[in-house]
Tab-separated table of C-alpha atoms in Angstrom:
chain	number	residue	atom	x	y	z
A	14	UNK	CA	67.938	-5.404	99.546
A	15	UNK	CA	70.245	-5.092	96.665
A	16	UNK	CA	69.561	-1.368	96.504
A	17	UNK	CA	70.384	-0.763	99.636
A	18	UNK	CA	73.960	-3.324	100.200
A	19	UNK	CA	77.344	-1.272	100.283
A	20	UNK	CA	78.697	-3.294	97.907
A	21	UNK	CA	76.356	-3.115	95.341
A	22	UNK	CA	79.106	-2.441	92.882
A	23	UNK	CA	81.278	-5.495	93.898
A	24	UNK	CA	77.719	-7.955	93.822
A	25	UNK	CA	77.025	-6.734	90.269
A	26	UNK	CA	80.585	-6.747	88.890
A	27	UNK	CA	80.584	-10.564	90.049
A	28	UNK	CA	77.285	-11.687	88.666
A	29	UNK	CA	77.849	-9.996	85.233
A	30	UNK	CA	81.605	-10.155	84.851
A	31	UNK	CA	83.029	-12.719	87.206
A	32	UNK	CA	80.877	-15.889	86.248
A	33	UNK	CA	80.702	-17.944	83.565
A	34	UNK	CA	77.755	-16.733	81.586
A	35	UNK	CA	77.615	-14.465	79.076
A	36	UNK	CA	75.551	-11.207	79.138
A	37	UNK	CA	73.957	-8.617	77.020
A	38	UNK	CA	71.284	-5.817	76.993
A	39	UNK	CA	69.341	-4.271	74.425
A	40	UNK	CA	67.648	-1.093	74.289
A	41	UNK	CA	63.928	-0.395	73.116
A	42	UNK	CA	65.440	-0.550	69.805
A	43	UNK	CA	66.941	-3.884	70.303
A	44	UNK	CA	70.272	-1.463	70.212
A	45	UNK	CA	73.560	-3.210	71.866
A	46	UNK	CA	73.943	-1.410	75.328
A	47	UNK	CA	76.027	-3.992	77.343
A	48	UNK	CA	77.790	-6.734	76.774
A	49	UNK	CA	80.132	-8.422	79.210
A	50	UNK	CA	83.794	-9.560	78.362
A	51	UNK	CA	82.609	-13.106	78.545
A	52	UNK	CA	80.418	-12.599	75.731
A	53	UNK	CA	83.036	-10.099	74.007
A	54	UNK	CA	85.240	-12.901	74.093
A	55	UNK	CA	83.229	-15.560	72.998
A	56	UNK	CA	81.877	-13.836	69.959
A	57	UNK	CA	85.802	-12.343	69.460
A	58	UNK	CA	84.344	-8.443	69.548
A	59	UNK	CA	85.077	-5.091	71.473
A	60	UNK	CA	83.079	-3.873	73.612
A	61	UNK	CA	83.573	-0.978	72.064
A	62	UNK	CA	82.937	-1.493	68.600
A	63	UNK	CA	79.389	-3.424	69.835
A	64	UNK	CA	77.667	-0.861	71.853
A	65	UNK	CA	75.242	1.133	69.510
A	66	UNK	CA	74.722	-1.312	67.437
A	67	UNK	CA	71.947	-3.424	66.283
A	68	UNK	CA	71.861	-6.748	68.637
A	69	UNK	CA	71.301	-8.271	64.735
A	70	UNK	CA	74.620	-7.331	63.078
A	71	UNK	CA	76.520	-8.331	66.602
A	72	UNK	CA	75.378	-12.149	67.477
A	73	UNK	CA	74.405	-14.199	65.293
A	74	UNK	CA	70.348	-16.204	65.214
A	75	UNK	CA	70.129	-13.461	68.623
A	76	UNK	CA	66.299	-13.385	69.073
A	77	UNK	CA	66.591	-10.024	71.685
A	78	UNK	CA	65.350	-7.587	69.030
A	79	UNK	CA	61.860	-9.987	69.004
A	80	UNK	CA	61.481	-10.263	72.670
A	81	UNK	CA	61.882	-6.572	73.207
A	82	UNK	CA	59.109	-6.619	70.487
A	83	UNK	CA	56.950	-8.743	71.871
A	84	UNK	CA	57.342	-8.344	75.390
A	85	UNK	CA	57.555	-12.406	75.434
A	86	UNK	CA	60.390	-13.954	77.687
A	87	UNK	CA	62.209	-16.712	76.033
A	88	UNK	CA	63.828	-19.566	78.150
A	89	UNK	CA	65.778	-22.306	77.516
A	90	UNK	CA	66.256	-21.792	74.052
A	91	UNK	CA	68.564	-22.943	71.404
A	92	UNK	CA	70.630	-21.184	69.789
A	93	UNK	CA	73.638	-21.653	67.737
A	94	UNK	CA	76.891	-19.484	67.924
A	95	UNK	CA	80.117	-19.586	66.602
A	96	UNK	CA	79.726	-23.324	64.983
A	97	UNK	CA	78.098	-24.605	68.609
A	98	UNK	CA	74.702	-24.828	70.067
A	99	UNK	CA	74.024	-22.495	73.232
A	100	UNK	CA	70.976	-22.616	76.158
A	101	UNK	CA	69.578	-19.051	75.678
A	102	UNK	CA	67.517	-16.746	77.945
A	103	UNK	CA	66.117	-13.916	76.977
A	104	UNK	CA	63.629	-11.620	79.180
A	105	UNK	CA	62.269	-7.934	78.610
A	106	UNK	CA	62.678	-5.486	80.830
A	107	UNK	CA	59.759	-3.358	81.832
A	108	UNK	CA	59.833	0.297	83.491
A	109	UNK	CA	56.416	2.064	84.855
A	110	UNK	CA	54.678	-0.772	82.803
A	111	UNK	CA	56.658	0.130	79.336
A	112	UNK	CA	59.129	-2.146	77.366
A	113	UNK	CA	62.369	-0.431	78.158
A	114	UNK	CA	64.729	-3.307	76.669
A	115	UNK	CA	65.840	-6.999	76.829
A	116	UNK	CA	68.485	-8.528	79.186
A	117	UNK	CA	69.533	-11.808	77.473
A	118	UNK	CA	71.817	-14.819	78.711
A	119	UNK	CA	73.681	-17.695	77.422
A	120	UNK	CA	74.528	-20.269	79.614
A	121	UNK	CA	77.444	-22.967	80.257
A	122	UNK	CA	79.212	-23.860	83.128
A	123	UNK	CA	82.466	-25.101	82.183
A	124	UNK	CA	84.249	-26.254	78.402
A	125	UNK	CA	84.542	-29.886	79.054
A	126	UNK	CA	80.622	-29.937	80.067
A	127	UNK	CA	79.606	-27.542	78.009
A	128	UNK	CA	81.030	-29.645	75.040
A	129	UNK	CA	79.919	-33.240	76.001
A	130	UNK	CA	75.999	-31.318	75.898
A	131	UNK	CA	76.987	-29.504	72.854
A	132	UNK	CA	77.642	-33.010	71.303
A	133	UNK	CA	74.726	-34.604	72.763
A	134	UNK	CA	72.606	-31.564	71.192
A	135	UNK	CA	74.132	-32.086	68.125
A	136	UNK	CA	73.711	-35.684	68.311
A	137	UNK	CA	70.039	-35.569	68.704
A	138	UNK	CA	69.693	-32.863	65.994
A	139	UNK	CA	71.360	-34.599	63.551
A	140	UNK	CA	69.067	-37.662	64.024
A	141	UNK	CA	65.973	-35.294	63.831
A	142	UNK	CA	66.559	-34.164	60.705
A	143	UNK	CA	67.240	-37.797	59.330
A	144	UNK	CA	64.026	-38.651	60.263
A	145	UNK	CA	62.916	-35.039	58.667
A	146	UNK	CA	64.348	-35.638	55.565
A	147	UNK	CA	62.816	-39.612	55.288
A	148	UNK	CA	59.455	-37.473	55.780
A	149	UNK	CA	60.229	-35.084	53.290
A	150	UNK	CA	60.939	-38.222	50.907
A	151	UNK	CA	57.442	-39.337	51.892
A	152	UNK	CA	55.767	-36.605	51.862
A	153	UNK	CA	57.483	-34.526	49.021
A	154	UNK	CA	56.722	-31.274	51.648
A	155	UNK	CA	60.109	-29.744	51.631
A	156	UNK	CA	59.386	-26.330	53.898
A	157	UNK	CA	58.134	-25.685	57.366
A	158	UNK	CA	57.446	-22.414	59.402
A	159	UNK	CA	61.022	-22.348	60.339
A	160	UNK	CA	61.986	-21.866	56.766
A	161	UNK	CA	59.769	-18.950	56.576
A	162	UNK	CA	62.388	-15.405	57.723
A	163	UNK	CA	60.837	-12.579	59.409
A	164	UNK	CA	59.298	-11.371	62.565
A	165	UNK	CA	56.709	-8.352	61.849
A	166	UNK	CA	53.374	-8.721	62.950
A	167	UNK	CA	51.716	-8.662	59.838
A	168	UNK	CA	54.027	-12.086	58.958
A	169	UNK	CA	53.157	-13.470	62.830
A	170	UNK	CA	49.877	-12.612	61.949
A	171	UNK	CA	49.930	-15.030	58.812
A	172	UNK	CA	51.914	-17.702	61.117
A	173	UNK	CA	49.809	-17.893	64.123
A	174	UNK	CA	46.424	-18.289	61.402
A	175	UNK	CA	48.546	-21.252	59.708
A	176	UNK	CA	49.426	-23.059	63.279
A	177	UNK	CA	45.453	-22.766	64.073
A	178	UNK	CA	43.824	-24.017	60.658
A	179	UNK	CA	46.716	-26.581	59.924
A	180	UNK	CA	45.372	-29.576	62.068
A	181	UNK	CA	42.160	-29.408	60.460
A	182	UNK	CA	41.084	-30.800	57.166
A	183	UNK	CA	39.376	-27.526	55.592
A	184	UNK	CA	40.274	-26.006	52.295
A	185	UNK	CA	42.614	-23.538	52.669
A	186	UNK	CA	43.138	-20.531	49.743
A	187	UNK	CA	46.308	-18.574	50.231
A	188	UNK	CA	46.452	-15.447	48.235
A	189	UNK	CA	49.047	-13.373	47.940
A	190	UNK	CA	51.327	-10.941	45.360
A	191	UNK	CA	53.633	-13.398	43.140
A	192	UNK	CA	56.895	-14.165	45.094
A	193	UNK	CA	55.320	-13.683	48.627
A	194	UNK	CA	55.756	-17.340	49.190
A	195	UNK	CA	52.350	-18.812	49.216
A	196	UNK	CA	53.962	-22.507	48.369
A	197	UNK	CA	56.365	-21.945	51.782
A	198	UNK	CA	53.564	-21.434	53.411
A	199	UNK	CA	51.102	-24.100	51.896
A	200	UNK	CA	54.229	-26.324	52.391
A	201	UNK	CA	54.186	-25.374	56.208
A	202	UNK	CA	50.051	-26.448	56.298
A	203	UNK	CA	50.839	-29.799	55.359
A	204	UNK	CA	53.990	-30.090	57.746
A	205	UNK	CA	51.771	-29.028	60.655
A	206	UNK	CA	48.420	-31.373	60.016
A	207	UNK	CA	47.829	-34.574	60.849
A	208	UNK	CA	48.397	-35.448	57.288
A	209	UNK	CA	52.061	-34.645	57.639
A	210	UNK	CA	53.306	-38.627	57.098
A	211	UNK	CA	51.214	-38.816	54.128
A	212	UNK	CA	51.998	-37.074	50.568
A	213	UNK	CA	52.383	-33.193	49.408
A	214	UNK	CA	51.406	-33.019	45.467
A	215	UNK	CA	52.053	-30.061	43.881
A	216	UNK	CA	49.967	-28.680	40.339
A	217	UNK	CA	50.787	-25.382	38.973
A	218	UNK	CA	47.447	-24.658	36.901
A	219	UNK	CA	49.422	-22.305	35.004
A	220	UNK	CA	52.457	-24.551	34.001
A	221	UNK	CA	50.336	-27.077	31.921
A	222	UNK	CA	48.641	-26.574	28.552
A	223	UNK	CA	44.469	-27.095	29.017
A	224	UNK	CA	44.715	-30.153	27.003
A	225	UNK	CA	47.104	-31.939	29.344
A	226	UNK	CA	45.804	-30.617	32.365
A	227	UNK	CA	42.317	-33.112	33.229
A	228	UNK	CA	44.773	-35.838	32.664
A	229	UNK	CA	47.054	-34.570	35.334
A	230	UNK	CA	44.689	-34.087	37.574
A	231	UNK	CA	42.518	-37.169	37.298
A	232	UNK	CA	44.923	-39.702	35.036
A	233	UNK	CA	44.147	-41.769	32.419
A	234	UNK	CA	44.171	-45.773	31.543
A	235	UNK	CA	45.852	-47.353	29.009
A	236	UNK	CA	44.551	-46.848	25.381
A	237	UNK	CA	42.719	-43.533	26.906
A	238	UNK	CA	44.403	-41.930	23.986
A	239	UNK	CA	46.884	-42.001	21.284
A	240	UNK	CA	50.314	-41.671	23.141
A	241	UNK	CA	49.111	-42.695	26.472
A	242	UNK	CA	51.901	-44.272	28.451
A	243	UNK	CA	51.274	-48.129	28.624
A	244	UNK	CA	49.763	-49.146	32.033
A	245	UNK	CA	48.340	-45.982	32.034
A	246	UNK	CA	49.560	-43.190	34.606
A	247	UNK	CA	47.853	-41.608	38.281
A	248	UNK	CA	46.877	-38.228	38.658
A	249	UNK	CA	48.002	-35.756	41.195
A	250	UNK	CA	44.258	-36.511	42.816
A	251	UNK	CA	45.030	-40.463	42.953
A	252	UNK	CA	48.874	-39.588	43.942
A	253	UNK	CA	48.015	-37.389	47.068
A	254	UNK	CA	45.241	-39.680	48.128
A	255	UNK	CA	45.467	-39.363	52.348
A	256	UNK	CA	47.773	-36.125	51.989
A	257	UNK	CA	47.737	-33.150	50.187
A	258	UNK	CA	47.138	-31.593	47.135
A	259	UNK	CA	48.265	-27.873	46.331
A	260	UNK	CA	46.785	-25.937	43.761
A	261	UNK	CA	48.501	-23.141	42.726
A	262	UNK	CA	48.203	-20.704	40.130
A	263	UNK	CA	44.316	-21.558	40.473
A	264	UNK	CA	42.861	-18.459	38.968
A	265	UNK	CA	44.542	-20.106	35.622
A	266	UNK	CA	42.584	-23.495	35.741
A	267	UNK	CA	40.525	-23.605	32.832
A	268	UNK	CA	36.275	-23.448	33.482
A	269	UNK	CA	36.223	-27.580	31.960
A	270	UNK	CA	38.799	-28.421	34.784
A	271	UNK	CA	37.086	-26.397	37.252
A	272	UNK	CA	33.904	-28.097	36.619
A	273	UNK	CA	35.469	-31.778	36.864
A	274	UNK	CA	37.843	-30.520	40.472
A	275	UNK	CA	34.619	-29.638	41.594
A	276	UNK	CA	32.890	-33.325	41.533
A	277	UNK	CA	35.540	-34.521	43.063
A	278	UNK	CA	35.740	-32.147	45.978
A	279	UNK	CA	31.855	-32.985	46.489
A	280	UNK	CA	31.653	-36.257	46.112
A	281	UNK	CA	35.390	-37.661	46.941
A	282	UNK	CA	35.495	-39.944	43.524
A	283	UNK	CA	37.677	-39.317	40.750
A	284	UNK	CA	37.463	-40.740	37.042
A	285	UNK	CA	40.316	-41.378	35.428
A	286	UNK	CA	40.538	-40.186	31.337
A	287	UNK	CA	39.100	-43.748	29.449
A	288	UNK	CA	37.788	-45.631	32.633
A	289	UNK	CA	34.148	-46.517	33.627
A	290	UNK	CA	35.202	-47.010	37.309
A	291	UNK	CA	35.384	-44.058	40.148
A	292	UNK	CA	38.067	-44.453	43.091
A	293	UNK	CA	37.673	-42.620	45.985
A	294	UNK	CA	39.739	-40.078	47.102
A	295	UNK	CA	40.360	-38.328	50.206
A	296	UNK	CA	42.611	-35.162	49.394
A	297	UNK	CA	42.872	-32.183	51.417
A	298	UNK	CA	42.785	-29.038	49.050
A	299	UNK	CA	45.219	-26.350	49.155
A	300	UNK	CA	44.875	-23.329	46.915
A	301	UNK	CA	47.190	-20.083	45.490
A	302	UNK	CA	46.541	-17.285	43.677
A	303	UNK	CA	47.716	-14.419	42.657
A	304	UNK	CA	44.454	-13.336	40.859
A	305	UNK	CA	41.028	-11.612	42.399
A	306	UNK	CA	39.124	-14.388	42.459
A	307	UNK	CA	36.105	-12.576	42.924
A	308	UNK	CA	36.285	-10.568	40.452
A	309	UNK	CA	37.013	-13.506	38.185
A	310	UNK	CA	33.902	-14.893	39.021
A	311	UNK	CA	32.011	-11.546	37.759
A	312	UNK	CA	33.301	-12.191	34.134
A	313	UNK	CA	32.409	-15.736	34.057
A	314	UNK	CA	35.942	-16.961	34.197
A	315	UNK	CA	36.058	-18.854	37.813
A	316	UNK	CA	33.008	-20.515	39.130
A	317	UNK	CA	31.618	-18.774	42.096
A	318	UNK	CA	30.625	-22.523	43.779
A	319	UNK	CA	34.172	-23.969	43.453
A	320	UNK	CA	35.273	-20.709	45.082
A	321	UNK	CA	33.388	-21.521	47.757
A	322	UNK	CA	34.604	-24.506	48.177
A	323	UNK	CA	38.512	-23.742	48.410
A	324	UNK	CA	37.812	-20.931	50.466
A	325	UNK	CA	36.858	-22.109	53.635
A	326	UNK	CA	39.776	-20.409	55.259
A	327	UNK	CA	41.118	-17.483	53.198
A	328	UNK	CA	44.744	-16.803	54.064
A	329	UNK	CA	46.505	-13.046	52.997
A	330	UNK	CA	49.948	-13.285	52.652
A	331	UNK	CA	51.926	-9.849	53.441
A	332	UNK	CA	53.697	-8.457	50.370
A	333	UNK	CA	57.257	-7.514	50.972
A	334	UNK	CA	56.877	-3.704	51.178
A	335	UNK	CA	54.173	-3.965	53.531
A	336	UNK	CA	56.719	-5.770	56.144
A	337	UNK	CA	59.823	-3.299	55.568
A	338	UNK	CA	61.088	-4.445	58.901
A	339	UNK	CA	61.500	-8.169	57.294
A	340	UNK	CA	64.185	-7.137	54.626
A	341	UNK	CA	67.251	-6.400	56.976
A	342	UNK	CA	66.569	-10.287	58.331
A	343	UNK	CA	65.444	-11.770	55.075
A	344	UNK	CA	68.736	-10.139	53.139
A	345	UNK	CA	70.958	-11.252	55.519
A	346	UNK	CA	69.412	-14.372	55.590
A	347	UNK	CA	69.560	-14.698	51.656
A	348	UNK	CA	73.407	-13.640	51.671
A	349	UNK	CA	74.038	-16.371	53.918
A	350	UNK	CA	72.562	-19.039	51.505
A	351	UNK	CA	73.510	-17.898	48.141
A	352	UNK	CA	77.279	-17.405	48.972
A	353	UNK	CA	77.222	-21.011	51.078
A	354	UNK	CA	76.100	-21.825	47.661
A	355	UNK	CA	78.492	-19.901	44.982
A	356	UNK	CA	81.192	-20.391	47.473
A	357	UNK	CA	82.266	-16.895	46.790
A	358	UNK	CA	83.414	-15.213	50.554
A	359	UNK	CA	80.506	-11.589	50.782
A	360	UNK	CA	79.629	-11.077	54.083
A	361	UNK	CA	77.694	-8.162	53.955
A	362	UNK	CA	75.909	-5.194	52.475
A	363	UNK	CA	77.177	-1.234	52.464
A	364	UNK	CA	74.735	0.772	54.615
A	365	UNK	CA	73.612	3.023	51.011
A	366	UNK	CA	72.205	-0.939	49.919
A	367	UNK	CA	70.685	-1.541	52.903
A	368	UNK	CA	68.505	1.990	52.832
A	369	UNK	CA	68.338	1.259	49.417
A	370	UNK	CA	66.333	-2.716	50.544
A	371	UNK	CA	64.379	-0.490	52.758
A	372	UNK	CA	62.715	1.940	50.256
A	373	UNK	CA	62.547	-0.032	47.028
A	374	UNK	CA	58.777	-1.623	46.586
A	375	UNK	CA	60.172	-4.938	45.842
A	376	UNK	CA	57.259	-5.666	42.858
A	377	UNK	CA	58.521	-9.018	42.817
A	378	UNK	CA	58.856	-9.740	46.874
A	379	UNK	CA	61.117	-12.212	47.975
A	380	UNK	CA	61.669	-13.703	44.640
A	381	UNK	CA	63.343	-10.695	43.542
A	382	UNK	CA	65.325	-9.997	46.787
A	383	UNK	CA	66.784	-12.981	46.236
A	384	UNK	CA	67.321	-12.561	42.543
A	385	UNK	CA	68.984	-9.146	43.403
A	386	UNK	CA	70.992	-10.289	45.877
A	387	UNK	CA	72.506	-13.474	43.764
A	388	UNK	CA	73.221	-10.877	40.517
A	389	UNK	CA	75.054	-8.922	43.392
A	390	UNK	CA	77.514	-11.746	45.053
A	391	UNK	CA	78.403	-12.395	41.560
A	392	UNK	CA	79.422	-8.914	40.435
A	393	UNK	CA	80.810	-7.899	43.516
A	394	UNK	CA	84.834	-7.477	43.470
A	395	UNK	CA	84.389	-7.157	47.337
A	396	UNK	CA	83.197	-9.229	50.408
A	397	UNK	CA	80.470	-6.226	50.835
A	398	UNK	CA	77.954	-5.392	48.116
A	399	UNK	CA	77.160	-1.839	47.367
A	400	UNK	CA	74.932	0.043	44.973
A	401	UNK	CA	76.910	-0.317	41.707
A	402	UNK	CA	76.747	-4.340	42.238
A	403	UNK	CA	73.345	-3.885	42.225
A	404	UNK	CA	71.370	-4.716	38.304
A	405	UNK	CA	71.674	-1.757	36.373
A	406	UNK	CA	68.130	-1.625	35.496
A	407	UNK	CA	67.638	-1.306	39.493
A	408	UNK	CA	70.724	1.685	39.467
A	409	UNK	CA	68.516	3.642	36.354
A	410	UNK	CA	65.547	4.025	38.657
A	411	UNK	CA	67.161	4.059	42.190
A	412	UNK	CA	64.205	4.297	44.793
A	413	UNK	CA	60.333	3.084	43.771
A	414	UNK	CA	59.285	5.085	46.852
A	415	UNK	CA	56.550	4.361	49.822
A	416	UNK	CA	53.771	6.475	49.665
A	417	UNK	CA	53.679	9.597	51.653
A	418	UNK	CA	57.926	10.004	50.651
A	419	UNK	CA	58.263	13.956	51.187
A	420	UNK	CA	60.320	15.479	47.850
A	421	UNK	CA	62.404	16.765	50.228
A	422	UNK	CA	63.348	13.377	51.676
A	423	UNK	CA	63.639	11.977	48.246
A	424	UNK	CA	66.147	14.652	46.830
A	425	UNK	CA	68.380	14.141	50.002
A	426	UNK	CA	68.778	10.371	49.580
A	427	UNK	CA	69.255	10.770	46.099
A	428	UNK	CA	71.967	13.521	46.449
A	429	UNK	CA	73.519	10.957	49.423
A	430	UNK	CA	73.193	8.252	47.032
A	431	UNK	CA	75.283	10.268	44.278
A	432	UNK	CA	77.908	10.980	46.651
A	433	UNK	CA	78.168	7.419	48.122
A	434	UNK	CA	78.246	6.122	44.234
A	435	UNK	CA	81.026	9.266	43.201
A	436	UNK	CA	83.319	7.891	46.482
A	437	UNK	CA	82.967	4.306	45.708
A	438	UNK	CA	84.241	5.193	42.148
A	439	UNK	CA	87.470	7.079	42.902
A	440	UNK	CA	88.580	5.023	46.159
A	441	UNK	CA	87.419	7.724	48.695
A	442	UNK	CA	89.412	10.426	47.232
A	443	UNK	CA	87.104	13.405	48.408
A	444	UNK	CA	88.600	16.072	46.278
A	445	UNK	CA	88.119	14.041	43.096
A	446	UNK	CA	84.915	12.587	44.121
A	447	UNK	CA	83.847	16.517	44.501
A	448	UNK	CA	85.126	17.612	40.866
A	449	UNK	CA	83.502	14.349	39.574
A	450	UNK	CA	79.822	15.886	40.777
A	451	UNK	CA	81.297	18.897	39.720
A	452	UNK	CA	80.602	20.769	43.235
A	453	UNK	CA	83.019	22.864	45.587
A	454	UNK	CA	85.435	21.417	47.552
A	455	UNK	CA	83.687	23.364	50.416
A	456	UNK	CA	80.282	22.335	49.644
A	457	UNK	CA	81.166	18.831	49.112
A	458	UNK	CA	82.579	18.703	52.826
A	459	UNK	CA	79.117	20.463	54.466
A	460	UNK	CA	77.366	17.623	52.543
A	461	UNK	CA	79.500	14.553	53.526
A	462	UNK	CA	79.202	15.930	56.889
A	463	UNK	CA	75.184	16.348	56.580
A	464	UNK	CA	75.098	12.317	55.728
A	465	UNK	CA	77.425	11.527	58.365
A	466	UNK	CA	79.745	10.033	55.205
C-alpha cells in the first residue's frame, strides 16, 4: 500500500508535481488549498497568492465549487482556459461519509498534441454553433439552459423540472417576480422539445393596445378593416403553427382575448379577423406572469377555465434574493459581457460591492443586476468597481436588508461601509480619511483593524 511505501513522499511529489497534468484541491468551501506549479504556471499565478481563495476568482468556468456541492464527480469535461479548451476531471472527496472537498484535474499530454485536439475541439465547436445559429434563424428561440448562470438548488430545482416537462407537449405557466427570467427559461422549453426545429413566437400581452391585440393573435384578411395591410397579415397563432407560442405578460390579456385563446386551445382552429374559414393549428402554449393568477380569477379579471388550461405544469421561478449564492457567479458573469460589449477594460468588483450584491434585495432581479452593473463600467475611472460607481439612488439607501438582519450587524456594515467610502475618497490616506468621519486617529485604527481594512 501507498500508506505504508517509504517513499511515499517521492510517489506523491511525482504524480502531482512531476507529470504533465495540472492539479488542484478545494476545501468544503470550494476554498483553493493546493495547486501544483503546473497549474500555477498555466494559469500565470502564485501559489501563494491562490491558496485561500475562492476556486471561482482563481480559474476561470472551474466547476469544483459545484461538485463539492453536489457530491457529483465530473469527467471528461470541457472546459475552456486561458483562450483554449481543456479535458477536465473533477471528483469529491469524502471523509467518514462527509464531503470534505474536491480534487480536480486537467489533462494534456504534450503541446504539439494537446494543440492539434485543441483545434479539432474548436473545429467541431465552431461548426455546432453554425448549425445553432441556422436553428435559432428557424426557430427565432435565441436561449438555452446554458445561457441560464447559477448553481443553487432552488435554480437546479427550476432546471431539472424544465429538462423533464420540455419533451412533452403540455402547457407550461412560468411564474415568477419581473426580471427573474421567465422568457430564458420558456426559451430553454422550446430548445429542449421535440419542437425545437420548428418556430418560437413571442406575444407580450402587455406590449399591445386591446384593440390590436385579437388581430395579433389570430390575423386578419384583406379588407378586414380600414388600414389592413393588403394580402392581409398571419397571426402569432398561424406563425408558430408546429412550434411554439409564448405568452407572456398573460395576466394583462384582456377577458375578449382570453375568451377567443381559449377556442383555439380547445378546439385547435383559429379565425382570422374578416374570414369565414378556420385553419387548424397545432401550437404548444407557453405562459408568464408576473401576476396571481388566482387571485385574478376571484375579481373576474382572468377566466378560471383558461387558467386551467395553461397550467398544466406550473413552473416557480426563484427570485434573485432567494438564491444569494447566484449573485457572485451571475455578476461576474454580467461584467464579462457588458465590458466585451462597451469595450471599456473592468475586471472586477471591490470586496465592499460584492457584500453590498449579497445583501441588497435586488426588487428588480437580474434585470437590475445587470442594469447596475452597466451604470457601473461606465462611471468607473478604474478597472474595479466600488460603491461610489454604484447609482446614487442605490448609495442613498445602501443595504435593503434580508429578514432576520440583527441591528447590530446592520450598524457594523454600515460603519465599514463609511470607512471603505471615506478611504476610497482621499486615496487611502488614513489620517485624513479619520478627520473626514471626524473620529480619533486611535479609534479609526481599532476600527480598520476590526474590518480587517
Amino acid at each position: 500500500m501507498l500508506l505504508d511505501s517509504p517513499y511515499r513522499e517521492e510517489i506523491i511529489e511525482t504524480v502531482f508535481e512531476k507529470s504533465n497534468f495540472c492539479f488542484v484541491v478545494v476545501d468544503n468551501q470550494g476554498m483553493l488549498t493546493y495547486l501544483n506549479d503546473n497549474y500555477c504556471e498555466f494559469i500565470d499565478v502564485e501559489k501563494e497568492e491562490a491558496f485561500g481563495k475562492h476556486v471561482e476568482d482563481v480559474i476561470e468556468n472551474t466547476r469544483m465549487h459545484i461538485v463539492v456541492k453536489t457530491g457529483i464527480e465530473e469527467i471528461a469535461d470541457i472546459q475552456y482556459i486561458r483562450g483554449n479548451y481543456m479535458i477536465a476531471n473533477r471528483v469529491p472527496l469524502y471523509s467518514k461519509g462527509k464531503i470534505v472537498g474536491a480534487v480536480g484535474t486537467v489533462l494534456y499530454r504534450d503541446t504539439k498534441e494537446w494543440m492539434k485536439m485543441n483545434s479539432h475541439i474548436k473545429d467541431l465547436l465552431l461548426e455546432i454553433e453554425q448549425y445553432r445559429k441556422k436553428l435559432i434563424n428557424q426557430s427565432g428561440a435565441i436561449y438555452s439552459l446554458h445561457d441560464i448562470v447559477g448553481s443553487s438548488d432552488q435554480l437546479n430545482k427550476v432546471k431539472e423540472k424544465i429538462k423533464k416537462v420540455s419533451s412533452g407537449d403540455v402547457s407550461v405557466l412560468l411564474k415568477g417576480d419581473s426580471g427573474t427570467g421567465k422568457e430564458l427559461f420558456a426559451h430553454s422549453i422550446h430548445h429542449l422539445s421535440e419542437r425545437s426545429a420548428k418556430p418560437f413566437i413571442k406575444i407580450n400581452c402587455a406590449a399591445i393596445p386591446e384593440e390590436l391585440l385579437e388581430s395579433e393573435l389570430f390575423g386578419y384578411v384583406e379588407g378586414a378593416f380600414t388600414g389592413a395591410v393588403k394580402g392581409g397579415k398571419l397571426g402569432k397563432f398561424q406563425l408558430a403553427d408546429g412550434g411554439t407560442l409564448f405568452l407572456d405578460e398573460i395576466g394583462d390579456m384582456p377577458l375578449n382575448a382570453q375568451v377567443k385563446i381559449l377556442r383555439v386551445l380547445q378546439e385547435g382552429e383559429v379565425e382570422a379577423i374578416g374570414s369565414e374559414k378556420v385553419q387548424k393549428v397545432d401550437v404548444r402554449i407557453i405562459a408568464a406572469t408576473n401576476q396571481p393568477l388566482e387571485q385574478l380569477i376571484e375579481e373576474n379579471r382572468f377566466r378560471k377555465d383558461l387558467f386551467y388550461r395553461i397550467n398544466v405544469v406550473q413552473i416557480k421561478i426563484p427570485p434573485l434574493r432567494e438564491r444569494s449564492e447566484d449573485i457572485r457567479v451571475i455578476a461576474n458573469y454580467l461584467l464579462g459581457k457588458i465590458t466585451r460589449r462597451s469595450g471599456k477594460r473592468v475586471v472586477d468588483f471591490d470586496e465592499s460591492v460584492k457584500e453590498f450584491f449579497m445583501q441588497y434585495q435586488w426588487p428588480g432581479n437580474v434585470r437590475e443586476l445587470e442594469n447596475v452593473i452597466e451604470s457601473a463600467v461606465h462611471l468607473t475611472n478604474s478597472d474595479t468597481i466600488k460603491l461610489e460607481d454604484l447609482p446614487e439612488q442605490m448609495q442613498a439607501t445602501p443595504f435593503i436588508l434580508k429578514q432576520g438582519t440583527s441591528l447590530k450587524e446592520i450598524m457594523n456594515r454600515t460603519e465599514k461601509q463609511a470607512i471603505e467610502q471615506a478611504l476610497n475618497k482621499v486615496n487611502k490616506d488614513r489620517t485624513k480619511a479619520a478627520k473626514l468621519l471626524g473620529v480619533s486617529k486611535s479609534s479609526f485604527y481599532e476600527k480598520l483593524k476590526k474590518y480587517g481594512l
